[in-house]
Structure formats: structure tokens, C-alpha cells
PDB file of C-alpha atoms in Angstrom:
ATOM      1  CA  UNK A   1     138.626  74.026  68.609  1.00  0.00           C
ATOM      2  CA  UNK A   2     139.968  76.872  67.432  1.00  0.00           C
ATOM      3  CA  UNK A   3     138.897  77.084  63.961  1.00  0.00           C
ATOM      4  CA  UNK A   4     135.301  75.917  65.298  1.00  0.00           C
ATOM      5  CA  UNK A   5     135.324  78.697  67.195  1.00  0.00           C
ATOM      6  CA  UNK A   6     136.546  80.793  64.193  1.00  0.00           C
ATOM      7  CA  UNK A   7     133.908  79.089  61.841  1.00  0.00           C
ATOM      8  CA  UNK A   8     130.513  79.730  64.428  1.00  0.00           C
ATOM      9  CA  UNK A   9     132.108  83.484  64.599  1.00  0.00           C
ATOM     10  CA  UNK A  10     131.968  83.823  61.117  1.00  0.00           C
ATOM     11  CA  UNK A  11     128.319  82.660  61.192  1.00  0.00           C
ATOM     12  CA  UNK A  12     126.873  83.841  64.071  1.00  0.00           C
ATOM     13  CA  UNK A  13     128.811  86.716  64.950  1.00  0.00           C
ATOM     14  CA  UNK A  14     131.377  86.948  67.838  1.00  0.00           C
ATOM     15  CA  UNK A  15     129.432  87.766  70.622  1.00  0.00           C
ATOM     16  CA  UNK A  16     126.270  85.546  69.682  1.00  0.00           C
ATOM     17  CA  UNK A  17     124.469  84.259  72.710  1.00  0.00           C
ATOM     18  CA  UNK A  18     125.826  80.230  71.935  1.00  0.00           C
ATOM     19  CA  UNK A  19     129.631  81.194  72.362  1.00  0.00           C
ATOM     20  CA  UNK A  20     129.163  81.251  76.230  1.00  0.00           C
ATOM     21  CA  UNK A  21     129.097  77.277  75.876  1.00  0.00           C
ATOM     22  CA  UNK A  22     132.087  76.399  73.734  1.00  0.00           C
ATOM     23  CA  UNK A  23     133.447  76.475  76.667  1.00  0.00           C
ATOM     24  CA  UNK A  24     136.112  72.192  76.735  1.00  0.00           C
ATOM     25  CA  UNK A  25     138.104  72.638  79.753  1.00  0.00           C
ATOM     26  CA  UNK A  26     135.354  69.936  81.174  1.00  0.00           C
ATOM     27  CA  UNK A  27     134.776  67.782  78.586  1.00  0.00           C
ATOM     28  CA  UNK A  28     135.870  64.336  79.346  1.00  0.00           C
ATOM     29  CA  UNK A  29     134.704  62.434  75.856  1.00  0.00           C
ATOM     30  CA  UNK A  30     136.399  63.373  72.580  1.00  0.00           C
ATOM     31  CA  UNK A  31     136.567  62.021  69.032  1.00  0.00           C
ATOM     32  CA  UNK A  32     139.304  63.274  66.958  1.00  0.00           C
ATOM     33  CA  UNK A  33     139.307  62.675  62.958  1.00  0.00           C
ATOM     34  CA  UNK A  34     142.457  62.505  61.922  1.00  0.00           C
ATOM     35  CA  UNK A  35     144.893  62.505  58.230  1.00  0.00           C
ATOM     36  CA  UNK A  36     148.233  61.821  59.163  1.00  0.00           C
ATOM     37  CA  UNK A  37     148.907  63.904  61.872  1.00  0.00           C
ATOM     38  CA  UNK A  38     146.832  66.704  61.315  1.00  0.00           C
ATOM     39  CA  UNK A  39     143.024  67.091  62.988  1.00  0.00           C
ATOM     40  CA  UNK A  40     139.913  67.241  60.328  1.00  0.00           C
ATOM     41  CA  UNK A  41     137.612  67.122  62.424  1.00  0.00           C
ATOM     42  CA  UNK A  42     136.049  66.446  66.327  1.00  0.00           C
ATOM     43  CA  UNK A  43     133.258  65.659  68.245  1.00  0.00           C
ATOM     44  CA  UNK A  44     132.449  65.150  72.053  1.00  0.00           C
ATOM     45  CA  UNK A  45     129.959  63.933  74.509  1.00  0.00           C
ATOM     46  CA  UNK A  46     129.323  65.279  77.888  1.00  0.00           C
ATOM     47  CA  UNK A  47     127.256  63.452  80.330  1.00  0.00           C
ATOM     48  CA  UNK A  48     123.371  65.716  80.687  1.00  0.00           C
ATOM     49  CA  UNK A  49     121.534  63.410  82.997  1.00  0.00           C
ATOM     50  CA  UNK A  50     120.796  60.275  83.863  1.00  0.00           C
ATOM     51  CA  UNK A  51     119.769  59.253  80.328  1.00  0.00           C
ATOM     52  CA  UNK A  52     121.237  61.431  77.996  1.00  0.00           C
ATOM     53  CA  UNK A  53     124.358  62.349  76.796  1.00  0.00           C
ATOM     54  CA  UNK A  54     124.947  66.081  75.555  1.00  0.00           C
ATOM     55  CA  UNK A  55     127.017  66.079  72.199  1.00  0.00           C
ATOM     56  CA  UNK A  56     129.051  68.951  71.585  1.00  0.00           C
ATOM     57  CA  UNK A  57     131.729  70.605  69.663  1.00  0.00           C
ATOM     58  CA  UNK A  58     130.862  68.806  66.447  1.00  0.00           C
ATOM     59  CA  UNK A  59     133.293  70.241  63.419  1.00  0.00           C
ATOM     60  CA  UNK A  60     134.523  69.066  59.902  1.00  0.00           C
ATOM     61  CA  UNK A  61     137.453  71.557  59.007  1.00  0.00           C
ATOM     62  CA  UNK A  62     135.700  73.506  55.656  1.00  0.00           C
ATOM     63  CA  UNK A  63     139.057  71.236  53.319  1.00  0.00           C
ATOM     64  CA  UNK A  64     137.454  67.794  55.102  1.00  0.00           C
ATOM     65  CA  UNK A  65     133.727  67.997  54.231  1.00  0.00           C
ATOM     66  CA  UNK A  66     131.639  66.142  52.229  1.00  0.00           C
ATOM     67  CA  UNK A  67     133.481  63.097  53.187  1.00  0.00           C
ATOM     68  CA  UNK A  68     131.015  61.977  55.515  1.00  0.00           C
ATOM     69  CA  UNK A  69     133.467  62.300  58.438  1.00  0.00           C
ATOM     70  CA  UNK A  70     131.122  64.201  60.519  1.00  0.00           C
ATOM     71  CA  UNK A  71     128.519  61.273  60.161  1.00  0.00           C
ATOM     72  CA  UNK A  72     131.400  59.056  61.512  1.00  0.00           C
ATOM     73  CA  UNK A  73     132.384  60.913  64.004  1.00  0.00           C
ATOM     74  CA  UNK A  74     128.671  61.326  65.309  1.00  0.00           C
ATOM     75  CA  UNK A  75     128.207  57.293  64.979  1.00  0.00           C
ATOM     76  CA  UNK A  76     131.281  57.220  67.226  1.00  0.00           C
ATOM     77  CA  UNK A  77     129.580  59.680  69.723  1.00  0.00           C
ATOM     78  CA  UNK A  78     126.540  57.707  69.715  1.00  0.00           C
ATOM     79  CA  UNK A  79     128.439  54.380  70.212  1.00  0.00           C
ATOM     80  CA  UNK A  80     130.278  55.472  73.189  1.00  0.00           C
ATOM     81  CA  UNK A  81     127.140  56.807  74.528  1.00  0.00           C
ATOM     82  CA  UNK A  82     125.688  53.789  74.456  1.00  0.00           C
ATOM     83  CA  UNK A  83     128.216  51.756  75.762  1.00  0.00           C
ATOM     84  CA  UNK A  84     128.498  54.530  78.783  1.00  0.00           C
ATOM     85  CA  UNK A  85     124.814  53.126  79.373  1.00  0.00           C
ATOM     86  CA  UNK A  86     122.467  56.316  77.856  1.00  0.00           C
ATOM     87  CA  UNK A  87     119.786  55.733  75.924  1.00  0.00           C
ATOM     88  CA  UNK A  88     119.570  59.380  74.350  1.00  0.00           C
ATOM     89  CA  UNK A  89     121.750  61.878  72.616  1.00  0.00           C
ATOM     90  CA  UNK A  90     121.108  65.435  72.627  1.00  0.00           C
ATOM     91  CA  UNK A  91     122.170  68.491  71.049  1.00  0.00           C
ATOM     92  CA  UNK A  92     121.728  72.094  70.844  1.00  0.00           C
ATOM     93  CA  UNK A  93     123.062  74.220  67.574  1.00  0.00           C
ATOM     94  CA  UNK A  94     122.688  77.961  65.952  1.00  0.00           C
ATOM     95  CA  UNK A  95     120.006  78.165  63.190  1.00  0.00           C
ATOM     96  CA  UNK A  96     122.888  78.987  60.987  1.00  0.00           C
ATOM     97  CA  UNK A  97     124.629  75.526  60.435  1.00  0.00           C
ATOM     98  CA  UNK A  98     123.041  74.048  57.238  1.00  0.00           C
ATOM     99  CA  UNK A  99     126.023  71.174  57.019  1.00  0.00           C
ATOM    100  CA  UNK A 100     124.905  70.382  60.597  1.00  0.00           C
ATOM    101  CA  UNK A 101     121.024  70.391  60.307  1.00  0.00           C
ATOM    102  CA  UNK A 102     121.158  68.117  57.304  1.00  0.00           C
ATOM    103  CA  UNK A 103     123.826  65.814  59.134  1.00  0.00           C
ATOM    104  CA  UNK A 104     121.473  65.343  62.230  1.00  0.00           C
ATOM    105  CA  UNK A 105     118.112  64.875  60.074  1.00  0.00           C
ATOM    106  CA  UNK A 106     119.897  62.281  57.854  1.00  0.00           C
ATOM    107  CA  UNK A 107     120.926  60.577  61.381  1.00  0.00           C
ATOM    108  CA  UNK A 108     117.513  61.032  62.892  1.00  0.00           C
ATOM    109  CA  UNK A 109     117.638  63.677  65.489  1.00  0.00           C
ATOM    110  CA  UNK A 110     114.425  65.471  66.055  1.00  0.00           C
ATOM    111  CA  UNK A 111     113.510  68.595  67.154  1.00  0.00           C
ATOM    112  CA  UNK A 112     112.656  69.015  71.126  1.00  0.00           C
ATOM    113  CA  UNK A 113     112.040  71.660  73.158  1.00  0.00           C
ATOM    114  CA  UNK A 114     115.042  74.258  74.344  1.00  0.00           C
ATOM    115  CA  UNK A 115     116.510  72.849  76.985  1.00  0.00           C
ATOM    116  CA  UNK A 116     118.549  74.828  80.336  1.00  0.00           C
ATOM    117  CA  UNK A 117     120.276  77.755  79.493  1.00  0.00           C
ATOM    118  CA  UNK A 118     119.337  77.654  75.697  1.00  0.00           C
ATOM    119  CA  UNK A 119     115.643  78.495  76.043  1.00  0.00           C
ATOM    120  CA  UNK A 120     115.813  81.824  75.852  1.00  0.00           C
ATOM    121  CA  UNK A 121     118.062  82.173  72.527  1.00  0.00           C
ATOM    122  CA  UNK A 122     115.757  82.909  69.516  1.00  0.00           C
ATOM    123  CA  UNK A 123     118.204  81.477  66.536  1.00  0.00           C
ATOM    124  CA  UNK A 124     119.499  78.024  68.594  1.00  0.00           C
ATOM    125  CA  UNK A 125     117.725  74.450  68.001  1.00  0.00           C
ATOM    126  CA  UNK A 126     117.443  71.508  70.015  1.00  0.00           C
ATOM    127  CA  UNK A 127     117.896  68.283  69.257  1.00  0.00           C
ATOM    128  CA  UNK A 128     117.404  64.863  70.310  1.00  0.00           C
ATOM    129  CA  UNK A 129     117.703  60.586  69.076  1.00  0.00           C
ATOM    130  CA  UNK A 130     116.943  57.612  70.936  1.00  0.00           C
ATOM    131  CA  UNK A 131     119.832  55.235  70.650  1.00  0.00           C
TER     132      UNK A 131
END
């Protein structure tokens, strides 16, 4: 989480509006990608409402990418989601995440409306897929 953190600093500057939500210490669902014993990459799923589950904290450490591990780590996500009984996965990111905007639209999330707390922060997008 750490170098996520470190990365969306990087990009969105250190105070941006979004780092108020990388908050884990309640986030019961988490994929780890792993090489040997070292972490490349994670993913998680929190439940949003009755239908939908909220991914977050998607990262492919910069070494690990263009693997395709975040695409397996999302299919994981979405598995588990639908096996927990949702129907929809949602997601919110910054505007500056290319990697991450091309992963979703290759994996057919579309664009919804801002959603809770997000609404009001000008360079966030929110996403959404049926499963």
C-alpha cells in the first residue's frame, strides 16, 4: 500500500482530494499478486450496497506492469464479487491514471455518475460493470 500511496502522490500531488480514501484498516477483501515472496501487485473489494461491490486499492508495482497482472487481479475481484452475490462492481479513480483507464475500458467499466463523497472532486471518475 505503501508504494500505491507513493505512486498516486507522485501523480496527484500529496494532499489531492482522493487520498482521504486510501484509507485499508476496513477492508475485509484483498487480492495479493505475488513472485516468490515479494508483492507485485493488489486489489480489494469492499461491500457499497446491496448490489455492488466497491473495488479499491488497485496497483501493479511500476517493475510488474504490462504483464497483465492488474487484469488478473481485477477478474479475481470481480469473481469474488460475484460469488459474494453482487451483481455490480464499482470504482472511483483520479483522472491521472492512464494504465488504469485503459485497464477498466478493456474490461468494460463505464462511466457513471460521481457517487458519495466523490461528487464534488473535479479530476476523479466513476466507474461501473455489470457482472
Amino acid at each position: 500500500m505503501k508504494l500505491l500511496n507513493s505512486d498516486l502522490g507522485k501523480r496527484d500531488g500529496k494532499t489531492h482530494p482522493l487520498s482521504q480514501f486510501n484509507d485499508i484498516s476496513n477492508i475485509k477483501y484483498v487480492v495479493l499478486a505475488m513472485t516468490g515472496d515479494k508483492a507485485i501487485g493488489c486489489g480489494a473489494i469492499s461491500i457499497y450496497d446491496t448490489n455492488a461491490m466497491e473495488i479499491k486499492r488497485m496497483f501493479v508495482s511500476p517493475e510488474a506492469r504490462g504483464q497483465r497482472i492488474g487484469e488478473k487481479i481485477l477478474l479475481e475481484l470481480e469473481n469474488w464479487s460475484r460469488e459474494l452475490g453482487f451483481t455490480k462492481c464499482i470504482l472511483f479513480m483520479g483522472s491521472k491514471q492512464p494504465e488504469a483507464s485503459k485497464l477498466y475500458q478493456r474490461k468494460n467499466y463505464g462511466l457513471i455518475e460521481k457517487y458519495g463523497k466523490l461528487k464534488h472532486i473535479p479530476d476523479s471518475k466513476c466507474l461501473a460493470k455489470d457482472l
